[in-house]
CSV table of C-alpha atoms in Angstrom, one decimal:
chain,number,residue,atom,x,y,z
N,1,UNK,CA,-44.6,2.6,19.3
N,2,UNK,CA,-42.7,0.7,22.0
N,3,UNK,CA,-39.5,2.5,21.0
N,4,UNK,CA,-41.2,5.8,21.1
N,5,UNK,CA,-42.5,5.2,24.5
N,6,UNK,CA,-39.1,4.0,25.7
N,7,UNK,CA,-37.5,7.1,24.3
N,8,UNK,CA,-40.0,9.3,25.9
N,9,UNK,CA,-39.3,7.6,29.3
N,10,UNK,CA,-35.5,8.2,28.9
N,11,UNK,CA,-36.0,11.8,27.7
N,12,UNK,CA,-38.2,12.8,30.6
N,13,UNK,CA,-35.9,11.0,33.1
N,14,UNK,CA,-32.8,12.8,32.0
N,15,UNK,CA,-34.7,16.1,31.8
N,16,UNK,CA,-35.5,15.7,35.6
N,17,UNK,CA,-32.1,14.7,36.9
N,18,UNK,CA,-30.2,17.8,37.9
N,19,UNK,CA,-28.6,17.1,41.2
N,20,UNK,CA,-31.7,15.3,42.5
N,21,UNK,CA,-34.6,13.5,40.8
N,22,UNK,CA,-37.3,16.1,40.1
N,23,UNK,CA,-40.9,16.0,39.1
N,24,UNK,CA,-40.8,18.5,36.2
N,25,UNK,CA,-37.9,20.7,34.9
N,26,UNK,CA,-39.9,23.9,34.3
N,27,UNK,CA,-42.3,24.6,37.1
N,28,UNK,CA,-41.9,23.0,40.5
N,29,UNK,CA,-38.5,21.3,40.0
N,30,UNK,CA,-39.1,19.5,43.3
N,31,UNK,CA,-37.7,16.2,44.5
N,32,UNK,CA,-41.0,14.6,45.2
N,33,UNK,CA,-40.0,11.3,46.7
N,34,UNK,CA,-42.5,8.8,45.1
N,35,UNK,CA,-41.9,10.4,41.7
N,36,UNK,CA,-38.2,9.6,42.2
N,37,UNK,CA,-38.4,6.1,43.5
N,38,UNK,CA,-41.0,4.9,40.9
N,39,UNK,CA,-38.5,5.5,38.1
N,40,UNK,CA,-35.3,4.7,40.0
N,41,UNK,CA,-35.0,1.1,38.7
N,42,UNK,CA,-35.6,2.3,35.1
N,43,UNK,CA,-33.0,4.9,35.6
N,44,UNK,CA,-30.4,2.5,36.9
N,45,UNK,CA,-31.1,0.0,34.1
N,46,UNK,CA,-30.6,2.8,31.5
N,47,UNK,CA,-27.8,4.8,33.1
N,48,UNK,CA,-25.2,4.6,35.8
N,49,UNK,CA,-27.2,6.7,38.2
N,50,UNK,CA,-25.7,5.2,41.4
N,51,UNK,CA,-24.1,8.4,42.8
N,52,UNK,CA,-27.1,10.6,42.3
N,53,UNK,CA,-29.3,8.2,44.3
N,54,UNK,CA,-26.7,7.8,47.0
N,55,UNK,CA,-26.5,11.6,47.3
N,56,UNK,CA,-30.4,11.8,47.5
N,57,UNK,CA,-30.3,9.3,50.4
N,58,UNK,CA,-28.1,11.8,52.3
N,59,UNK,CA,-30.6,14.5,51.5
N,60,UNK,CA,-33.3,12.4,53.1
N,61,UNK,CA,-31.3,12.0,56.3
N,62,UNK,CA,-30.9,15.8,56.4
N,63,UNK,CA,-34.6,16.4,55.8
N,64,UNK,CA,-36.0,14.4,58.7
N,65,UNK,CA,-37.9,16.4,61.2
N,66,UNK,CA,-37.5,16.2,65.0
N,67,UNK,CA,-40.6,14.0,65.4
N,68,UNK,CA,-39.3,11.4,63.0
N,69,UNK,CA,-41.5,12.4,60.0
N,70,UNK,CA,-39.9,13.1,56.6
N,71,UNK,CA,-41.2,15.5,54.0
N,72,UNK,CA,-42.7,14.4,50.6
N,73,UNK,CA,-40.2,16.7,48.9
N,74,UNK,CA,-36.4,16.1,49.5
N,75,UNK,CA,-34.5,18.4,49.6
N,76,UNK,CA,-37.2,20.5,51.4
N,77,UNK,CA,-38.5,23.4,49.4
N,78,UNK,CA,-38.9,26.8,51.1
N,79,UNK,CA,-42.3,27.3,49.7
N,80,UNK,CA,-43.8,23.8,49.7
N,81,UNK,CA,-45.3,22.1,52.7
N,82,UNK,CA,-45.2,18.4,51.5
N,83,UNK,CA,-45.9,16.6,54.8
N,84,UNK,CA,-49.4,15.8,53.5
N,85,UNK,CA,-47.9,13.5,50.8
N,86,UNK,CA,-47.8,10.8,53.5
N,87,UNK,CA,-46.3,7.3,53.9
N,88,UNK,CA,-46.2,6.2,50.2
N,89,UNK,CA,-44.1,9.2,49.3
N,90,UNK,CA,-42.0,8.7,52.5
N,91,UNK,CA,-41.3,5.1,51.6
N,92,UNK,CA,-38.5,6.4,49.4
N,93,UNK,CA,-36.2,6.3,52.5
N,94,UNK,CA,-36.5,2.5,52.3
N,95,UNK,CA,-36.9,1.9,48.6
N,96,UNK,CA,-34.1,4.1,47.3
N,97,UNK,CA,-31.3,2.5,49.4
N,98,UNK,CA,-32.8,-1.0,48.9
N,99,UNK,CA,-32.5,-0.6,45.1
N,100,UNK,CA,-28.9,0.8,45.4
N,101,UNK,CA,-28.0,-2.4,47.3
N,102,UNK,CA,-29.7,-4.7,44.8
N,103,UNK,CA,-28.1,-3.1,41.7
N,104,UNK,CA,-24.7,-2.3,43.1
N,105,UNK,CA,-24.2,-4.3,46.3
N,106,UNK,CA,-23.6,-1.1,48.2
N,107,UNK,CA,-24.6,-1.0,51.9
N,108,UNK,CA,-23.3,2.5,52.5
N,109,UNK,CA,-26.7,4.1,51.8
N,110,UNK,CA,-28.2,1.6,54.3
N,111,UNK,CA,-25.7,2.6,56.9
N,112,UNK,CA,-26.3,6.4,56.3
N,113,UNK,CA,-30.1,6.2,56.6
N,114,UNK,CA,-30.6,3.3,59.2
N,115,UNK,CA,-31.3,5.7,62.2
N,116,UNK,CA,-33.6,7.8,60.1
N,117,UNK,CA,-35.6,4.8,59.0
N,118,UNK,CA,-35.8,3.6,62.6
N,119,UNK,CA,-37.0,6.9,63.9
N,120,UNK,CA,-39.5,7.3,61.1
N,121,UNK,CA,-41.2,3.9,61.8
N,122,UNK,CA,-41.7,5.0,65.4
N,123,UNK,CA,-43.4,8.2,64.1
N,124,UNK,CA,-45.5,6.1,61.7
N,125,UNK,CA,-46.7,3.9,64.5
N,126,UNK,CA,-48.1,7.0,66.2
N,127,UNK,CA,-50.2,7.8,63.1
N,128,UNK,CA,-52.1,4.5,63.0
N,129,UNK,CA,-55.8,4.4,63.7
N,130,UNK,CA,-57.8,2.2,66.0
N,131,UNK,CA,-57.7,-0.6,63.4
N,132,UNK,CA,-54.0,-0.4,63.1
N,133,UNK,CA,-54.1,1.2,59.6
N,134,UNK,CA,-52.5,4.2,58.2
N,135,UNK,CA,-55.2,6.5,56.7
N,136,UNK,CA,-53.6,9.7,55.5
N,137,UNK,CA,-51.6,10.8,52.6
N,138,UNK,CA,-51.6,10.6,48.8
N,139,UNK,CA,-52.7,7.3,47.2
N,140,UNK,CA,-52.5,6.5,43.5
N,141,UNK,CA,-51.9,10.1,42.5
N,142,UNK,CA,-53.6,11.2,39.2
N,143,UNK,CA,-55.5,8.0,38.7
N,144,UNK,CA,-57.6,7.8,35.6
N,145,UNK,CA,-61.1,6.8,37.0
N,146,UNK,CA,-60.7,4.2,39.7
N,147,UNK,CA,-59.7,5.3,43.1
N,148,UNK,CA,-57.8,2.8,45.2
N,149,UNK,CA,-58.4,3.4,48.9
N,150,UNK,CA,-55.7,5.3,50.6
N,151,UNK,CA,-55.8,3.3,53.9
N,152,UNK,CA,-55.3,0.1,52.0
N,153,UNK,CA,-52.3,1.4,50.0
N,154,UNK,CA,-50.6,3.3,52.8
N,155,UNK,CA,-50.9,0.2,55.1
N,156,UNK,CA,-49.4,-2.0,52.3
N,157,UNK,CA,-46.4,0.4,52.1
N,158,UNK,CA,-46.0,0.3,55.9
N,159,UNK,CA,-45.7,-3.5,55.6
N,160,UNK,CA,-43.1,-3.2,52.9
N,161,UNK,CA,-41.2,-0.6,55.0
N,162,UNK,CA,-40.9,-3.1,57.8
N,163,UNK,CA,-39.7,-5.9,55.4
N,164,UNK,CA,-37.0,-3.6,54.0
N,165,UNK,CA,-36.1,-2.4,57.5
N,166,UNK,CA,-35.5,-6.0,58.6
N,167,UNK,CA,-33.4,-6.6,55.6
N,168,UNK,CA,-31.4,-3.5,56.4
N,169,UNK,CA,-30.9,-4.7,60.0
N,170,UNK,CA,-29.6,-8.1,58.8
N,171,UNK,CA,-27.1,-6.6,56.4
N,172,UNK,CA,-25.9,-4.1,58.9
N,173,UNK,CA,-25.8,-6.6,61.8
N,174,UNK,CA,-28.1,-4.5,63.9
N,175,UNK,CA,-29.9,-7.4,65.5
N,176,UNK,CA,-33.4,-5.9,65.2
N,177,UNK,CA,-34.6,-7.9,62.2
N,178,UNK,CA,-37.0,-10.1,64.0
N,179,UNK,CA,-38.6,-7.1,65.6
N,180,UNK,CA,-39.4,-5.6,62.3
N,181,UNK,CA,-40.5,-8.9,60.7
N,182,UNK,CA,-43.0,-9.4,63.5
N,183,UNK,CA,-44.3,-5.9,62.8
N,184,UNK,CA,-44.6,-6.7,59.2
N,185,UNK,CA,-46.4,-10.0,59.9
N,186,UNK,CA,-48.9,-8.2,62.1
N,187,UNK,CA,-49.6,-5.6,59.4
N,188,UNK,CA,-49.9,-8.3,56.7
N,189,UNK,CA,-52.6,-10.1,58.9
N,190,UNK,CA,-54.3,-6.8,59.5
N,191,UNK,CA,-54.4,-6.0,55.8
N,192,UNK,CA,-55.7,-9.4,54.9
N,193,UNK,CA,-58.3,-9.4,57.7
N,194,UNK,CA,-59.7,-6.1,56.7
N,195,UNK,CA,-59.3,-5.8,52.9
N,196,UNK,CA,-59.1,-9.4,51.5
N,197,UNK,CA,-62.4,-11.0,50.4
N,198,UNK,CA,-61.8,-14.7,50.2
N,199,UNK,CA,-65.1,-15.4,48.5
N,200,UNK,CA,-64.4,-13.1,45.6
N,201,UNK,CA,-60.6,-13.4,45.7
N,202,UNK,CA,-60.2,-9.6,45.8
N,203,UNK,CA,-58.8,-6.8,47.8
N,204,UNK,CA,-60.4,-3.5,48.8
N,205,UNK,CA,-62.6,-2.2,45.9
N,206,UNK,CA,-61.4,-4.4,43.1
N,207,UNK,CA,-59.4,-1.7,41.1
N,208,UNK,CA,-56.5,-2.8,38.9
N,209,UNK,CA,-54.1,-1.6,41.6
N,210,UNK,CA,-56.1,-3.2,44.4
N,211,UNK,CA,-55.4,-6.6,42.7
N,212,UNK,CA,-51.8,-5.8,41.9
N,213,UNK,CA,-50.4,-4.1,45.0
N,214,UNK,CA,-50.7,-7.1,47.4
N,215,UNK,CA,-49.1,-9.4,44.8
N,216,UNK,CA,-46.3,-6.9,44.3
N,217,UNK,CA,-45.6,-6.6,48.0
N,218,UNK,CA,-45.9,-10.3,48.8
N,219,UNK,CA,-49.0,-9.8,51.1
N,220,UNK,CA,-51.3,-12.3,49.4
N,221,UNK,CA,-51.7,-15.7,51.2
N,222,UNK,CA,-49.8,-18.3,49.0
N,223,UNK,CA,-52.8,-20.4,48.1
N,224,UNK,CA,-54.6,-17.4,46.6
N,225,UNK,CA,-51.7,-15.8,44.7
N,226,UNK,CA,-52.3,-17.3,41.3
N,227,UNK,CA,-56.1,-16.8,41.4
N,228,UNK,CA,-55.6,-13.1,42.4
N,229,UNK,CA,-53.2,-12.6,39.5
N,230,UNK,CA,-55.8,-14.2,37.2
N,231,UNK,CA,-58.2,-11.7,38.5
N,232,UNK,CA,-55.8,-8.8,37.8
N,233,UNK,CA,-55.4,-10.0,34.2
N,234,UNK,CA,-59.1,-10.5,33.8
N,235,UNK,CA,-60.0,-7.0,35.0
N,236,UNK,CA,-57.6,-5.5,32.5
N,237,UNK,CA,-59.0,-7.7,29.7
N,238,UNK,CA,-62.5,-6.8,30.6
N,239,UNK,CA,-61.6,-3.2,30.4
N,240,UNK,CA,-60.5,-3.7,26.7
N,241,UNK,CA,-56.9,-3.8,27.9
N,242,UNK,CA,-57.1,-0.2,29.0
N,243,UNK,CA,-55.2,1.0,32.1
N,244,UNK,CA,-57.0,2.5,35.0
N,245,UNK,CA,-54.4,3.7,37.5
N,246,UNK,CA,-52.1,6.5,38.3
N,247,UNK,CA,-48.6,7.1,39.4
N,248,UNK,CA,-48.2,4.2,41.8
N,249,UNK,CA,-50.1,1.8,39.6
N,250,UNK,CA,-47.8,2.6,36.7
N,251,UNK,CA,-44.9,1.1,38.7
N,252,UNK,CA,-46.7,-1.7,40.4
N,253,UNK,CA,-48.9,-3.2,37.8
N,254,UNK,CA,-46.4,-4.0,35.0
N,255,UNK,CA,-44.2,-5.9,37.5
N,256,UNK,CA,-47.1,-7.8,39.0
N,257,UNK,CA,-48.3,-8.9,35.6
N,258,UNK,CA,-44.8,-10.0,34.7
N,259,UNK,CA,-44.2,-11.9,37.9
N,260,UNK,CA,-47.2,-14.1,37.3
N,261,UNK,CA,-46.8,-14.7,33.6
N,262,UNK,CA,-49.1,-12.1,32.0
N,263,UNK,CA,-46.7,-10.1,29.9
N,264,UNK,CA,-49.1,-10.5,26.9
N,265,UNK,CA,-51.7,-8.6,28.9
N,266,UNK,CA,-49.2,-5.9,29.8
N,267,UNK,CA,-48.0,-5.7,26.1
N,268,UNK,CA,-51.6,-5.1,24.9
N,269,UNK,CA,-52.1,-2.5,27.7
N,270,UNK,CA,-48.9,-0.6,26.8
N,271,UNK,CA,-49.6,-0.6,23.0
N,272,UNK,CA,-53.0,1.0,23.3
N,273,UNK,CA,-53.4,4.3,21.5
N,274,UNK,CA,-56.7,5.4,23.0
N,275,UNK,CA,-57.3,7.4,26.1
N,276,UNK,CA,-55.8,6.6,28.6
N,277,UNK,CA,-52.5,5.3,27.4
N,278,UNK,CA,-48.9,6.0,26.7
N,279,UNK,CA,-49.7,5.6,23.0
N,280,UNK,CA,-52.5,8.1,23.2
N,281,UNK,CA,-50.0,10.8,24.4
N,282,UNK,CA,-47.9,10.1,21.2
N,283,UNK,CA,-50.8,9.7,18.7
N,284,UNK,CA,-53.0,12.6,20.0
N,285,UNK,CA,-50.4,15.1,21.2
N,286,UNK,CA,-47.3,14.1,19.4
N,287,UNK,CA,-45.6,13.7,22.7
N,288,UNK,CA,-41.8,13.5,22.9
N,289,UNK,CA,-41.9,13.2,26.7
N,290,UNK,CA,-44.1,11.7,29.4
N,291,UNK,CA,-47.0,13.7,30.7
N,292,UNK,CA,-48.2,14.1,34.3
N,293,UNK,CA,-51.8,13.1,33.7
N,294,UNK,CA,-53.4,10.6,31.3
N,295,UNK,CA,-55.9,13.3,30.2
N,296,UNK,CA,-54.1,16.6,30.3
N,297,UNK,CA,-57.3,18.5,29.4
N,298,UNK,CA,-59.3,17.3,32.5
N,299,UNK,CA,-57.2,16.0,35.4
N,300,UNK,CA,-55.5,19.2,36.4
N,301,UNK,CA,-55.4,22.4,34.5
N,302,UNK,CA,-51.6,22.9,34.7
N,303,UNK,CA,-50.6,19.3,34.1
N,304,UNK,CA,-46.9,19.1,33.3
N,305,UNK,CA,-45.9,17.8,29.8
N,306,UNK,CA,-42.5,16.6,31.0
N,307,UNK,CA,-43.0,14.4,34.0
N,308,UNK,CA,-40.9,11.2,34.5
N,309,UNK,CA,-43.1,9.6,37.1
N,310,UNK,CA,-44.9,7.0,35.0
N,311,UNK,CA,-41.7,6.0,33.2
N,312,UNK,CA,-41.1,2.6,34.9
N,313,UNK,CA,-42.5,0.9,31.8
N,314,UNK,CA,-39.1,1.3,30.3
N,315,UNK,CA,-37.8,-1.0,33.0
N,316,UNK,CA,-40.5,-3.5,32.2
N,317,UNK,CA,-39.4,-3.6,28.6
N,318,UNK,CA,-35.8,-4.5,29.6
N,319,UNK,CA,-36.8,-6.9,32.4
N,320,UNK,CA,-39.7,-8.5,30.8
N,321,UNK,CA,-39.5,-8.3,27.0
N,322,UNK,CA,-35.7,-8.7,26.8
N,323,UNK,CA,-35.7,-10.6,30.1
N,324,UNK,CA,-32.7,-9.1,31.9
N,325,UNK,CA,-33.1,-9.6,35.6
N,326,UNK,CA,-31.1,-10.0,38.8
N,327,UNK,CA,-31.7,-13.4,40.3
N,328,UNK,CA,-33.8,-13.5,43.5
N,329,UNK,CA,-31.7,-12.9,46.6
N,330,UNK,CA,-28.6,-11.9,44.5
N,331,UNK,CA,-27.1,-8.5,44.1
N,332,UNK,CA,-25.2,-6.5,41.5
N,333,UNK,CA,-25.9,-9.0,38.7
N,334,UNK,CA,-23.6,-11.7,40.2
N,335,UNK,CA,-26.4,-14.1,39.4
N,336,UNK,CA,-28.6,-13.2,36.4
N,337,UNK,CA,-31.9,-14.5,35.1
N,338,UNK,CA,-32.5,-14.2,31.4
N,339,UNK,CA,-36.3,-14.7,30.8
N,340,UNK,CA,-37.5,-13.1,27.7
N,341,UNK,CA,-41.1,-12.8,26.7
N,342,UNK,CA,-41.7,-13.9,23.1
N,343,UNK,CA,-44.8,-11.8,22.4
N,344,UNK,CA,-46.6,-12.8,19.2
N,345,UNK,CA,-46.8,-9.4,17.7
N,346,UNK,CA,-43.1,-8.7,18.1
N,347,UNK,CA,-40.5,-10.0,15.6
N,348,UNK,CA,-37.5,-9.0,17.7
N,349,UNK,CA,-36.4,-7.5,21.0
N,350,UNK,CA,-32.9,-6.1,21.8
N,351,UNK,CA,-31.7,-4.7,25.1
N,352,UNK,CA,-28.6,-4.4,27.2
N,353,UNK,CA,-27.5,-3.1,30.7
N,354,UNK,CA,-24.0,-2.0,31.7
N,355,UNK,CA,-23.9,-3.6,35.2
N,356,UNK,CA,-21.2,-3.1,37.8
N,357,UNK,CA,-20.1,-6.7,36.7
N,358,UNK,CA,-20.0,-5.9,33.0
N,359,UNK,CA,-22.2,-5.9,29.9
N,360,UNK,CA,-25.4,-7.9,30.0
N,361,UNK,CA,-27.2,-8.2,26.7
N,362,UNK,CA,-30.3,-10.0,25.5
N,363,UNK,CA,-31.5,-10.2,21.9
N,364,UNK,CA,-34.1,-12.4,20.2
N,365,UNK,CA,-35.4,-12.6,16.7
N,366,UNK,CA,-38.0,-14.6,14.9
N,367,UNK,CA,-36.6,-16.6,11.9
N,368,UNK,CA,-39.4,-18.6,10.5
N,369,UNK,CA,-40.5,-21.2,12.9
N,370,UNK,CA,-37.5,-20.6,15.1
N,371,UNK,CA,-36.7,-17.9,17.6
N,372,UNK,CA,-32.9,-17.2,17.9
N,373,UNK,CA,-31.9,-15.8,21.3
N,374,UNK,CA,-28.4,-14.3,21.8
N,375,UNK,CA,-27.2,-13.3,25.2
N,376,UNK,CA,-24.0,-11.8,26.7
N,377,UNK,CA,-23.1,-12.6,30.3
N,378,UNK,CA,-20.3,-10.9,32.3
N,379,UNK,CA,-17.2,-13.0,33.0
N,380,UNK,CA,-17.7,-12.8,36.7
N,381,UNK,CA,-21.4,-13.6,36.6
N,382,UNK,CA,-23.5,-16.7,35.9
N,383,UNK,CA,-27.0,-16.9,34.5
N,384,UNK,CA,-30.0,-19.0,34.3
N,385,UNK,CA,-31.6,-18.9,30.8
N,386,UNK,CA,-35.4,-19.5,31.2
N,387,UNK,CA,-36.9,-20.7,28.0
N,388,UNK,CA,-40.4,-22.2,27.3
N,389,UNK,CA,-40.3,-25.7,28.9
N,390,UNK,CA,-36.5,-25.5,29.6
N,391,UNK,CA,-34.0,-23.8,31.8
N,392,UNK,CA,-30.2,-23.7,31.2
N,393,UNK,CA,-27.4,-22.5,33.5
N,394,UNK,CA,-24.5,-20.7,31.8
N,395,UNK,CA,-21.3,-19.0,32.8
N,396,UNK,CA,-19.9,-15.7,31.5
N,397,UNK,CA,-19.6,-15.3,27.7
N,398,UNK,CA,-21.7,-15.1,24.6
N,399,UNK,CA,-24.4,-17.8,24.1
N,400,UNK,CA,-26.9,-18.6,21.4
N,401,UNK,CA,-30.2,-20.5,21.7
N,402,UNK,CA,-32.7,-21.6,19.2
N,403,UNK,CA,-36.3,-22.2,20.2
N,404,UNK,CA,-38.9,-23.9,18.0
N,405,UNK,CA,-42.3,-22.3,18.1
C-alpha cells in the first residue's frame, strides 16, 4: 500500500509539472501557489526540479501587483481572480526560494524575490485587524470535517513569512534581519496570547491541524512543545488513526508527528483504507493518482482525480521511514542526518536521493532479531547516523550497521 501511495504521489506530481507546478492537468491547469509549495520538497527529493522552481520564483516577481499583493495563481490566469486565496497561498514567495536554498545552496532565487517579499509584507501589514491578526483567505482547503480557523492559520503563516524574510536578509547581507525577527516575535506573542490555552495545552479549536501547525512553525513555548505533540498524537489515536485535515494539514501534520517522535502514529494514519485516507482512494476507486478531495462524491462536484496537492507524504516516507534528512542549519546535504524509523509492521525500507553532492541512500531490513541498516553518503558530505540509544558520525562512503531489537 505504501508503494502504491508513493507511486500515486509521483505520478500526479509529474502530470502537473509542465513549465510550472499546476493543480490539475486537464481542467484548470493553474499554478496555485500553495498547491505548488506543499509538494515542492517531495518533488525535489524525487527529482532534480531545481530549475522549474527557480523559474517559478521569477514568475512570482512578475505577478506582483502595484499595491504589493501577489495573486494565488502564478503566472496569473486571464480568467481567474485568485487574490481571495490569501496569505497562505501567497506564502509561496517565501517558501519556494527557501527550499531552493536548503536543497541546493542557491541564493539567486532569494536575490530575485527579495524586493517582492519586502513589498508584500508591507501590504500584509495593511490587512491586519485590530487584534493584529490576518483574517481573510483560504485556510485548510478541502478539509474533511474539522475546520481550523482561518485567522489562526494565516497569522501563523505571517509569522513564518517574517522568519524566512529575516533569514533571507542575513544571507543577502541586507541588514534588516532584526527588524523582521522583531515582527515575528510580536506575531508569535499575539498568536499565543489569543489562541493558546495553557490549561488544556491546545491551540484554537483543537483540530489535528491546530495542534500541529504551531509545532511545525516553531511558535509553541518550549516548555509546552512535548505536551502539545502528545496531544496531537492522542487526538489522532482517539479518531481511530483517521486523518481529519485538508491540503495544508497534509503537509504539516506528517512533519510535526515525525519531529516529535510519532512516526508510528503517522504510519497508522497513512495505511488506513477507510474514508478518509490515501488508501481509501486506492481500495475504493482503484486510484492511480492523487485526488483533490478525500470524499470525491461529496466535497465538490467536480473534484479533480489528478491533483498533486496532498502528495507531501512521499517526502515523509523518504525523510522519516528511510530517514534521509538535511542536518539542521545545513544546506545542500553537506551535513546529513540518517534517522530511520523501524516501524514494527515493516520488514524493510529502501530509499535514495540524488543530491547536488551525490547519491544518498538508506536501506534497512529485518533479519531475525537484528535490523541491518546500509547507507551511502557522498564523498564531500558527512552524516550523523541516529539509531535507538546511539548516534554515530560517519564520512562519505558505504556503511553498514546492525541493530539488535
